[in-house]
Amino acid sequence: MMRRTRTASLLATATTVVLALTACGGSSSGSGNGKVTQGGTLTYLAPQDFDNLDPQRVYTTEGQNMDELIVRSLTGWEEAPGQTPKLVGDLATDTGTATDNDTVWTFHLRPGVKYQDGTTVTSYDVKYGVERIFSPDITGGPGYAAQWLVGGSSYTGPYQGKSLASIVTPDASTISFHLNQPVPDFNETTAMPAWSAVPKAHDTGANYNTGVFSDGPYQIQSYQRGKELILVRNKYWSQATDPIREQNVNEIDMKQGLDPATIDQELISDSGTAADGIQEWAISGSDLSMEASNPQLKSRLNVVASPGISYMALNVNTIKSLPVRQAIEYAVNKVTARGAFGGTAYGDIATTMLAPGVAGHKDFNLYSTDPSGDLTKAKALMAQAGNPKLTLSLATQNLPSYENWADSIKASLANIGITVNIVPINASNYFNTMSDTKDQYDMAWMDWFPDWPSASTVLPDLFNGAQIKSEPESNQDISYLNDPAVNAQIAKIATMTDLSAANTAYGNLDEQILGDASVVPLVYMKITELSGSDVGGLIADPVNSAINLSRVYIKQ
Amino acid sequence: MFRYLIRRLLAAAALIVVISLITFFVFFALPSNPALLACGKTCSPERLAQIKQGLGLNQSITTQYWEFFKGVFVGRNFSDASIPLRCPAPCLGISFKTDTPVLSTLMNRFPADLSLALGSAVMFLTIGVGLGVLAAVKRGKLLDKLAVGGALVGVSLQIYFMGLVLIWVFVDKWNLLPEPGYTPITQDPGAWFQGLLLPWATLVILYLALYTRLARSSMLETLSEDYIRTARAKGLPQRTVILKHALRAAITPIVTIFGMDLGSLIGGSAVITESVFGINGIGKLAVDSVTDSDLPVIMGTSLFAATVIILFNVLVDLLYGVIDPRVRLA
């Protein structure tokens, strides 16, 4: 999934001044270890409203992170500080049973899971919830259900009284999904909020965003879109039925529409409600390098090693010469490119498309061993290509960090005689513009966050050449790579039922793709957020690339 | 007078229709695709077509505009996934993003803008005109230089900067004020006042220079008029000369500018101030709607701003007749 586009901070230029002033005021009591206490109100500071909170429509890391507190999905990730996330049953008793060559997945619901009105969650509600995904009015959510469930391509949701026959509910606590292809990691898909229960009586259709009916530890008390969301305890939630969440704070008060710089400043000062607060968005740009280098803030900085990758796509349609693309791979100075986004705090230098946290990651480096680039090799490759005089376009977002990034690429490629034309594109429309096949650029800044930490949500999305034709307005293959060998390998791995064999194959495929030199991997991204000194129980969540709040508490 | 008013209001209505047309067609000229935004990452062409139909984007632009225009007078029916949705007149449409009627969102946000605009306007008008008059009377003296220079420094400091400095000093450092923000006056007048004090101050700093300089130059011009010399020669006290004779004549251009400023402030032009202080007003709504390609909200916010500004202009023109007896409206 693409993490929500960061819109321009109106304050980008002024922040550093004020922050430098305030840096002396930070207290440092640490937010890591301590005794879990009950009570208090967590203040959650956000620049924007969620795109969606409706579990069947949510598709941003921010929305999914919040939904985890309100709704329970069939499976979930058990997470604790410093531990690798483990897939467990959430609504379901376990991680599901696959039969018929991984095409039928069956889950049994835990007894005693209750909604906020005290009624019991049933498998019929889960079926109804998943069916909602198909309605044209329930927009924005992931497309896996439509892609995989038998009959999904023609089903249009439950509102006209039709139900989907491939979701079978023999009794109130059992649900089976019949898929049109083997999906060995289907139970990781079901950890997304979409695979959750919606009681039909409380479904308000397109307005369900503000009325999500809770079966998790917190329920919506009030939600004024764009202003404020207040969550309070769901008194019918029981710790005994929930392996991945706690219910420590009394209330979560989310303030929306604040400027990112104001949020940073409040949290640094750590005064008033900010001491009980955390920010929703990652710190970015100059604020990030400044806060990361301030020793007084260190204990309050929460860092998530995300499975996200920041990369540069090279359009193989327009840069046809392989030696030229390889020369670009060698010439790019990844250190200065990363510097534009905040330096080392932004993440580690990448050499593969699958980040270390992604199942299937294989450690290799086909190009320069020096992250600053290898100009000798690059120049030799350009000579091999006949030293063409090239002028290439480079698309980037029209925000300061991104334009600095583009400048660094331009400087790198000037060294091998390539002239770069930077094309800044409106940030709010950036991904839409890039995924429209009518707008093609020679090179482009891109990033990608997997839907769950598996190579199957990275490589097929980014390098399956078939989508260029089949989804001309939402193509994610920005390199326009349409390598028959790669396409065939993607199709082959999709049918493999042995997960570890599939992962090994994905690792090799990553290397094969890098051999085509159609992408320059730049940074394995990290998410950094500041929290108040009274906030404890925060978990760096590498699955969702966010600071997970499911065990949060306020020190009393 | 009455005929004048009718004529002005009719012209205003025509202007608003033109603005709505321009906004509507500019939106479709821009490279945005709201259906695709709603559809998400894995979007099949079939689903995209369904969503376009759901948003009414499959119709021709002229039909879409006509539906919108008609809705303002007779309301519209939207068929929602589960519940048929009626948007009563005056219907400005339903947000693509939040699925709520645009008008109710605007009305929800309007009190914040009104509070922000009125509070700051009262302050910058009185302080600005006061300083300007003083500066004009003490022309060339230290007070004149301080007033004009100080105001200029104020306007040169960007809101981004001033806002954050004010928050840091008064909220974070000295803990004199709560975190700024908007609380409805009906809910807690004390919190309303305290929460808006810093946003007001920021806007005052921004607008003060304009009003000080405007009042100063306007006053200087009037003070050099013959009738002022006559008034002084009659032996009228300085107070009367300045406040009754000079200021009344000098205030006309100030009222003109003030009418437009107040109108645009209420219409949501204080977007940076809203953003810095976390006040969810119409300005932020407008910016967000452009970001989200949310056509109904873009239409709603621009029409709202245009209407307010036009109304204030009419109001200012009417006021001329009151302030300046030489102006006769017909």
mmCIF file of C-alpha atoms in Angstrom, chain A residues 13-287:
data_model
loop_
_atom_site.group_PDB
_atom_site.id
_atom_site.type_symbol
_atom_site.label_atom_id
_atom_site.label_comp_id
_atom_site.label_asym_id
_atom_site.label_seq_id
_atom_site.Cartn_x
_atom_site.Cartn_y
_atom_site.Cartn_z
ATOM 1 C CA THR A 13 10.610 26.884 6.028
ATOM 2 C CA ALA A 14 9.978 28.319 9.455
ATOM 3 C CA THR A 15 10.123 25.256 11.623
ATOM 4 C CA THR A 16 13.798 24.819 12.101
ATOM 5 C CA VAL A 17 14.190 28.238 13.662
ATOM 6 C CA VAL A 18 11.597 27.723 16.326
ATOM 7 C CA LEU A 19 12.502 24.123 16.925
ATOM 8 C CA ALA A 20 16.092 25.069 17.518
ATOM 9 C CA LEU A 21 14.832 27.457 20.198
ATOM 10 C CA THR A 22 12.680 24.869 21.856
ATOM 11 C CA ALA A 23 15.132 22.032 21.781
ATOM 12 C CA CYS A 24 16.404 22.935 25.247
ATOM 13 C CA GLY A 25 12.991 22.422 26.811
ATOM 14 C CA GLY A 26 12.556 18.705 26.230
ATOM 15 C CA SER A 27 12.407 16.442 29.239
ATOM 16 C CA SER A 28 13.550 12.886 28.963
ATOM 17 C CA SER A 29 11.795 10.405 31.146
ATOM 18 C CA GLY A 30 11.690 7.656 28.550
ATOM 19 C CA SER A 31 8.706 5.916 27.133
ATOM 20 C CA GLY A 32 10.005 2.390 26.743
ATOM 21 C CA ASN A 33 9.972 0.443 29.982
ATOM 22 C CA GLY A 34 7.793 0.952 32.978
ATOM 23 C CA LYS A 35 4.805 -0.420 34.791
ATOM 24 C CA VAL A 36 1.595 -0.503 32.797
ATOM 25 C CA THR A 37 -0.984 1.689 34.477
ATOM 26 C CA GLN A 38 -4.679 2.211 33.831
ATOM 27 C CA GLY A 39 -6.467 5.444 33.086
ATOM 28 C CA GLY A 40 -5.706 8.766 31.466
ATOM 29 C CA THR A 41 -6.386 10.226 28.051
ATOM 30 C CA LEU A 42 -4.049 9.745 25.125
ATOM 31 C CA THR A 43 -3.808 12.791 22.868
ATOM 32 C CA TYR A 44 -3.266 11.826 19.244
ATOM 33 C CA LEU A 45 -2.084 14.691 17.050
ATOM 34 C CA ALA A 46 -2.807 14.445 13.329
ATOM 35 C CA PRO A 47 -2.400 16.783 10.358
ATOM 36 C CA GLN A 48 -5.413 15.347 8.542
ATOM 37 C CA ASP A 49 -8.499 13.275 8.833
ATOM 38 C CA PHE A 50 -8.330 9.655 7.720
ATOM 39 C CA ASP A 51 -9.242 8.975 4.116
ATOM 40 C CA ASN A 52 -11.500 6.304 5.543
ATOM 41 C CA LEU A 53 -12.082 4.623 8.875
ATOM 42 C CA ASP A 54 -14.723 2.214 7.568
ATOM 43 C CA PRO A 55 -12.820 -1.100 7.866
ATOM 44 C CA GLN A 56 -13.817 -2.151 4.358
ATOM 45 C CA ARG A 57 -12.620 1.143 2.875
ATOM 46 C CA VAL A 58 -9.478 1.877 4.873
ATOM 47 C CA TYR A 59 -6.215 1.613 2.923
ATOM 48 C CA THR A 60 -3.748 3.919 4.630
ATOM 49 C CA THR A 61 -1.365 2.957 7.391
ATOM 50 C CA GLU A 62 -2.879 5.688 9.569
ATOM 51 C CA GLY A 63 -6.438 4.437 9.158
ATOM 52 C CA GLN A 64 -5.476 0.803 9.668
ATOM 53 C CA ASN A 65 -3.572 1.671 12.801
ATOM 54 C CA MET A 66 -6.629 3.376 14.281
ATOM 55 C CA ASP A 67 -9.025 0.659 13.119
ATOM 56 C CA GLU A 68 -6.998 -1.923 14.990
ATOM 57 C CA LEU A 69 -8.291 -0.352 18.222
ATOM 58 C CA ILE A 70 -11.928 -0.406 17.089
ATOM 59 C CA VAL A 71 -12.425 -3.491 14.949
ATOM 60 C CA ARG A 72 -11.021 -6.986 15.074
ATOM 61 C CA SER A 73 -10.027 -8.770 11.884
ATOM 62 C CA LEU A 74 -9.989 -12.544 11.402
ATOM 63 C CA THR A 75 -6.263 -12.725 12.022
ATOM 64 C CA GLY A 76 -3.859 -10.212 13.474
ATOM 65 C CA TRP A 77 -0.257 -9.568 14.348
ATOM 66 C CA GLU A 78 0.882 -10.179 17.902
ATOM 67 C CA GLU A 79 3.463 -7.537 18.576
ATOM 68 C CA ALA A 80 5.672 -6.578 21.471
ATOM 69 C CA PRO A 81 8.600 -4.162 21.648
ATOM 70 C CA GLY A 82 11.666 -5.653 20.039
ATOM 71 C CA GLN A 83 9.958 -8.816 18.791
ATOM 72 C CA THR A 84 9.242 -9.961 15.279
ATOM 73 C CA PRO A 85 5.472 -9.746 14.707
ATOM 74 C CA LYS A 86 3.725 -13.088 14.827
ATOM 75 C CA LEU A 87 0.543 -13.898 12.935
ATOM 76 C CA VAL A 88 -2.183 -15.130 15.320
ATOM 77 C CA GLY A 89 -5.927 -15.597 15.278
ATOM 78 C CA ASP A 90 -7.743 -12.395 16.261
ATOM 79 C CA LEU A 91 -11.481 -12.839 15.779
ATOM 80 C CA ALA A 92 -10.571 -16.371 14.770
ATOM 81 C CA THR A 93 -9.222 -18.952 17.191
ATOM 82 C CA ASP A 94 -6.159 -19.566 15.054
ATOM 83 C CA THR A 95 -4.592 -18.477 11.784
ATOM 84 C CA GLY A 96 -7.021 -20.512 9.724
ATOM 85 C CA THR A 97 -6.916 -23.827 7.939
ATOM 86 C CA ALA A 98 -6.172 -24.155 4.246
ATOM 87 C CA THR A 99 -7.560 -27.050 2.244
ATOM 88 C CA ASP A 100 -7.937 -27.948 -1.424
ATOM 89 C CA ASN A 101 -4.466 -26.820 -2.385
ATOM 90 C CA ASP A 102 -4.783 -23.503 -0.485
ATOM 91 C CA THR A 103 -7.956 -22.523 -2.327
ATOM 92 C CA VAL A 104 -10.332 -22.958 0.621
ATOM 93 C CA TRP A 105 -9.561 -21.170 3.855
ATOM 94 C CA THR A 106 -11.629 -21.824 6.980
ATOM 95 C CA PHE A 107 -11.692 -19.839 10.216
ATOM 96 C CA HIS A 108 -13.480 -20.542 13.511
ATOM 97 C CA LEU A 109 -14.488 -17.516 15.565
ATOM 98 C CA ARG A 110 -13.574 -17.152 19.230
ATOM 99 C CA PRO A 111 -16.551 -17.460 21.552
ATOM 100 C CA GLY A 112 -17.472 -14.414 23.618
ATOM 101 C CA VAL A 113 -16.339 -11.607 21.320
ATOM 102 C CA LYS A 114 -18.906 -8.827 21.720
ATOM 103 C CA TYR A 115 -19.856 -5.588 20.042
ATOM 104 C CA GLN A 116 -20.201 -2.307 21.889
ATOM 105 C CA ASP A 117 -23.897 -3.063 22.485
ATOM 106 C CA GLY A 118 -23.147 -6.406 24.105
ATOM 107 C CA THR A 119 -24.305 -8.610 21.224
ATOM 108 C CA THR A 120 -22.098 -11.434 20.026
ATOM 109 C CA VAL A 121 -20.007 -11.270 16.864
ATOM 110 C CA THR A 122 -21.014 -13.978 14.379
ATOM 111 C CA SER A 123 -19.529 -15.393 11.207
ATOM 112 C CA TYR A 124 -22.573 -14.019 9.360
ATOM 113 C CA ASP A 125 -21.429 -10.526 10.300
ATOM 114 C CA VAL A 126 -17.940 -11.272 8.982
ATOM 115 C CA LYS A 127 -19.439 -12.521 5.720
ATOM 116 C CA TYR A 128 -21.552 -9.378 5.488
ATOM 117 C CA GLY A 129 -18.522 -7.218 6.262
ATOM 118 C CA VAL A 130 -16.377 -8.817 3.561
ATOM 119 C CA GLU A 131 -19.277 -8.583 1.078
ATOM 120 C CA ARG A 132 -19.408 -4.824 1.644
ATOM 121 C CA ILE A 133 -15.971 -4.527 -0.038
ATOM 122 C CA PHE A 134 -17.649 -5.324 -3.372
ATOM 123 C CA SER A 135 -20.180 -2.487 -3.282
ATOM 124 C CA PRO A 136 -19.377 0.400 -5.623
ATOM 125 C CA ASP A 137 -20.321 2.768 -2.804
ATOM 126 C CA ILE A 138 -17.802 1.249 -0.381
ATOM 127 C CA THR A 139 -14.745 2.583 -2.153
ATOM 128 C CA GLY A 140 -11.059 2.809 -1.460
ATOM 129 C CA GLY A 141 -10.274 -0.543 0.136
ATOM 130 C CA PRO A 142 -7.880 -3.265 -1.001
ATOM 131 C CA GLY A 143 -8.835 -5.323 -4.038
ATOM 132 C CA TYR A 144 -7.791 -8.759 -2.843
ATOM 133 C CA ALA A 145 -11.313 -9.992 -2.162
ATOM 134 C CA ALA A 146 -12.455 -9.091 -5.665
ATOM 135 C CA GLN A 147 -9.335 -10.634 -7.103
ATOM 136 C CA TRP A 148 -9.411 -13.952 -5.275
ATOM 137 C CA LEU A 149 -12.938 -14.887 -4.172
ATOM 138 C CA VAL A 150 -14.829 -17.089 -6.615
ATOM 139 C CA GLY A 151 -17.470 -14.988 -8.360
ATOM 140 C CA GLY A 152 -15.966 -11.806 -6.983
ATOM 141 C CA SER A 153 -15.455 -10.088 -10.316
ATOM 142 C CA SER A 154 -19.187 -9.838 -10.991
ATOM 143 C CA TYR A 155 -20.527 -9.418 -7.422
ATOM 144 C CA THR A 156 -21.588 -5.875 -6.464
ATOM 145 C CA GLY A 157 -22.134 -6.083 -2.737
ATOM 146 C CA PRO A 158 -24.870 -7.010 -0.279
ATOM 147 C CA TYR A 159 -27.076 -3.932 -0.531
ATOM 148 C CA GLN A 160 -29.435 -5.308 -3.155
ATOM 149 C CA GLY A 161 -29.964 -8.375 -1.032
ATOM 150 C CA LYS A 162 -27.515 -10.592 -2.908
ATOM 151 C CA SER A 163 -24.831 -12.532 -1.119
ATOM 152 C CA LEU A 164 -21.583 -14.043 -2.346
ATOM 153 C CA ALA A 165 -21.751 -17.831 -2.543
ATOM 154 C CA SER A 166 -18.002 -18.303 -2.192
ATOM 155 C CA ILE A 167 -18.141 -17.133 1.435
ATOM 156 C CA VAL A 168 -19.668 -20.030 3.319
ATOM 157 C CA THR A 169 -20.983 -19.827 6.875
ATOM 158 C CA PRO A 170 -22.181 -23.296 8.024
ATOM 159 C CA ASP A 171 -22.787 -21.973 11.556
ATOM 160 C CA ALA A 172 -22.508 -18.753 13.547
ATOM 161 C CA SER A 173 -18.856 -19.320 14.389
ATOM 162 C CA THR A 174 -17.418 -20.801 11.184
ATOM 163 C CA ILE A 175 -16.554 -19.076 7.927
ATOM 164 C CA SER A 176 -14.879 -20.408 4.769
ATOM 165 C CA PHE A 177 -13.575 -18.542 1.762
ATOM 166 C CA HIS A 178 -13.427 -20.272 -1.616
ATOM 167 C CA LEU A 179 -10.690 -18.800 -3.778
ATOM 168 C CA ASN A 180 -10.155 -18.968 -7.517
ATOM 169 C CA GLN A 181 -6.417 -19.675 -7.096
ATOM 170 C CA PRO A 182 -4.137 -21.032 -4.380
ATOM 171 C CA VAL A 183 -3.187 -18.265 -1.944
ATOM 172 C CA PRO A 184 -0.768 -19.687 0.619
ATOM 173 C CA ASP A 185 -0.514 -16.424 2.595
ATOM 174 C CA PHE A 186 -4.254 -15.652 2.500
ATOM 175 C CA ASN A 187 -4.319 -15.604 6.311
ATOM 176 C CA GLU A 188 -1.960 -12.617 6.222
ATOM 177 C CA THR A 189 -4.408 -10.773 3.979
ATOM 178 C CA THR A 190 -7.139 -11.434 6.528
ATOM 179 C CA ALA A 191 -5.168 -9.419 9.098
ATOM 180 C CA MET A 192 -6.222 -6.280 7.210
ATOM 181 C CA PRO A 193 -9.218 -4.482 8.748
ATOM 182 C CA ALA A 194 -11.440 -5.318 5.757
ATOM 183 C CA TRP A 195 -11.742 -8.918 6.929
ATOM 184 C CA SER A 196 -13.848 -8.009 9.922
ATOM 185 C CA ALA A 197 -17.430 -8.137 11.126
ATOM 186 C CA VAL A 198 -20.037 -5.469 10.379
ATOM 187 C CA PRO A 199 -23.477 -5.974 11.951
ATOM 188 C CA LYS A 200 -26.045 -5.363 9.227
ATOM 189 C CA ALA A 201 -28.361 -3.492 11.610
ATOM 190 C CA HIS A 202 -25.651 -0.922 12.286
ATOM 191 C CA ASP A 203 -24.340 -0.556 8.732
ATOM 192 C CA THR A 204 -24.843 3.014 7.572
ATOM 193 C CA GLY A 205 -23.410 2.429 4.104
ATOM 194 C CA ALA A 206 -21.195 5.163 2.783
ATOM 195 C CA ASN A 207 -21.502 6.979 6.118
ATOM 196 C CA TYR A 208 -20.131 4.048 8.125
ATOM 197 C CA ASN A 209 -16.809 5.917 8.344
ATOM 198 C CA THR A 210 -18.103 7.897 11.294
ATOM 199 C CA GLY A 211 -20.173 5.087 12.763
ATOM 200 C CA VAL A 212 -17.822 2.091 12.787
ATOM 201 C CA PHE A 213 -19.391 -0.363 15.222
ATOM 202 C CA SER A 214 -16.794 -1.599 17.660
ATOM 203 C CA ASP A 215 -15.892 -5.122 18.683
ATOM 204 C CA GLY A 216 -12.420 -3.992 19.791
ATOM 205 C CA PRO A 217 -11.276 -2.348 23.038
ATOM 206 C CA TYR A 218 -12.339 1.151 21.987
ATOM 207 C CA GLN A 219 -15.520 2.542 20.481
ATOM 208 C CA ILE A 220 -16.254 5.844 18.788
ATOM 209 C CA GLN A 221 -17.808 8.362 21.143
ATOM 210 C CA SER A 222 -17.775 11.219 18.669
ATOM 211 C CA TYR A 223 -16.221 11.813 15.293
ATOM 212 C CA GLN A 224 -16.322 15.204 13.598
ATOM 213 C CA ARG A 225 -14.544 14.574 10.342
ATOM 214 C CA GLY A 226 -11.450 16.693 9.918
ATOM 215 C CA LYS A 227 -11.702 17.968 13.492
ATOM 216 C CA GLU A 228 -11.748 15.452 16.266
ATOM 217 C CA LEU A 229 -12.236 11.770 16.942
ATOM 218 C CA ILE A 230 -12.854 10.637 20.498
ATOM 219 C CA LEU A 231 -12.604 6.975 21.426
ATOM 220 C CA VAL A 232 -13.733 5.564 24.764
ATOM 221 C CA ARG A 233 -13.612 2.093 26.267
ATOM 222 C CA ASN A 234 -15.903 -0.560 24.842
ATOM 223 C CA LYS A 235 -17.177 -2.013 28.112
ATOM 224 C CA TYR A 236 -18.125 -5.315 26.466
ATOM 225 C CA TRP A 237 -14.599 -5.983 25.216
ATOM 226 C CA SER A 238 -12.823 -8.665 27.185
ATOM 227 C CA GLN A 239 -9.080 -9.079 27.497
ATOM 228 C CA ALA A 240 -9.575 -12.849 27.733
ATOM 229 C CA THR A 241 -10.720 -13.000 24.099
ATOM 230 C CA ASP A 242 -8.078 -10.711 22.666
ATOM 231 C CA PRO A 243 -4.445 -11.783 22.302
ATOM 232 C CA ILE A 244 -3.100 -8.628 20.669
ATOM 233 C CA ARG A 245 -4.657 -5.609 22.391
ATOM 234 C CA GLU A 246 -4.971 -4.054 25.823
ATOM 235 C CA GLN A 247 -7.404 -1.491 27.162
ATOM 236 C CA ASN A 248 -5.320 0.752 29.409
ATOM 237 C CA VAL A 249 -6.235 4.357 28.700
ATOM 238 C CA ASN A 250 -9.749 5.633 29.369
ATOM 239 C CA GLU A 251 -9.949 7.738 26.288
ATOM 240 C CA ILE A 252 -8.133 8.515 23.072
ATOM 241 C CA ASP A 253 -8.597 12.070 21.877
ATOM 242 C CA MET A 254 -7.466 12.535 18.305
ATOM 243 C CA LYS A 255 -7.114 16.102 17.088
ATOM 244 C CA GLN A 256 -7.086 16.424 13.306
ATOM 245 C CA GLY A 257 -6.093 19.248 11.009
ATOM 246 C CA LEU A 258 -3.022 20.415 12.921
ATOM 247 C CA ASP A 259 0.026 21.582 11.081
ATOM 248 C CA PRO A 260 2.905 19.061 11.181
ATOM 249 C CA ALA A 261 5.328 21.734 12.374
ATOM 250 C CA THR A 262 2.981 22.767 15.184
ATOM 251 C CA ILE A 263 2.668 19.121 16.206
ATOM 252 C CA ASP A 264 6.447 18.692 16.243
ATOM 253 C CA GLN A 265 6.834 21.824 18.327
ATOM 254 C CA GLU A 266 4.181 20.817 20.872
ATOM 255 C CA LEU A 267 5.644 17.357 21.334
ATOM 256 C CA ILE A 268 9.177 18.668 21.693
ATOM 257 C CA SER A 269 8.010 21.079 24.404
ATOM 258 C CA ASP A 270 6.325 18.124 26.154
ATOM 259 C CA SER A 271 4.035 20.472 28.089
ATOM 260 C CA GLY A 272 0.332 20.248 28.837
ATOM 261 C CA THR A 273 -1.588 17.535 27.011
ATOM 262 C CA ALA A 274 1.409 16.967 24.719
ATOM 263 C CA ALA A 275 3.068 15.022 27.552
ATOM 264 C CA ASP A 276 0.271 12.471 27.091
ATOM 265 C CA GLY A 277 0.483 12.719 23.312
ATOM 266 C CA ILE A 278 1.879 11.125 20.206
ATOM 267 C CA GLN A 279 1.909 12.207 16.597
ATOM 268 C CA GLU A 280 0.173 10.297 13.857
ATOM 269 C CA TRP A 281 2.507 11.109 10.979
ATOM 270 C CA ALA A 282 6.188 10.401 10.717
ATOM 271 C CA ILE A 283 8.533 13.328 11.229
ATOM 272 C CA SER A 284 10.013 14.347 7.909
ATOM 273 C CA GLY A 285 12.620 16.505 6.228
ATOM 274 C CA SER A 286 14.715 18.949 8.231
ATOM 275 C CA ASP A 287 12.696 18.346 11.408
#
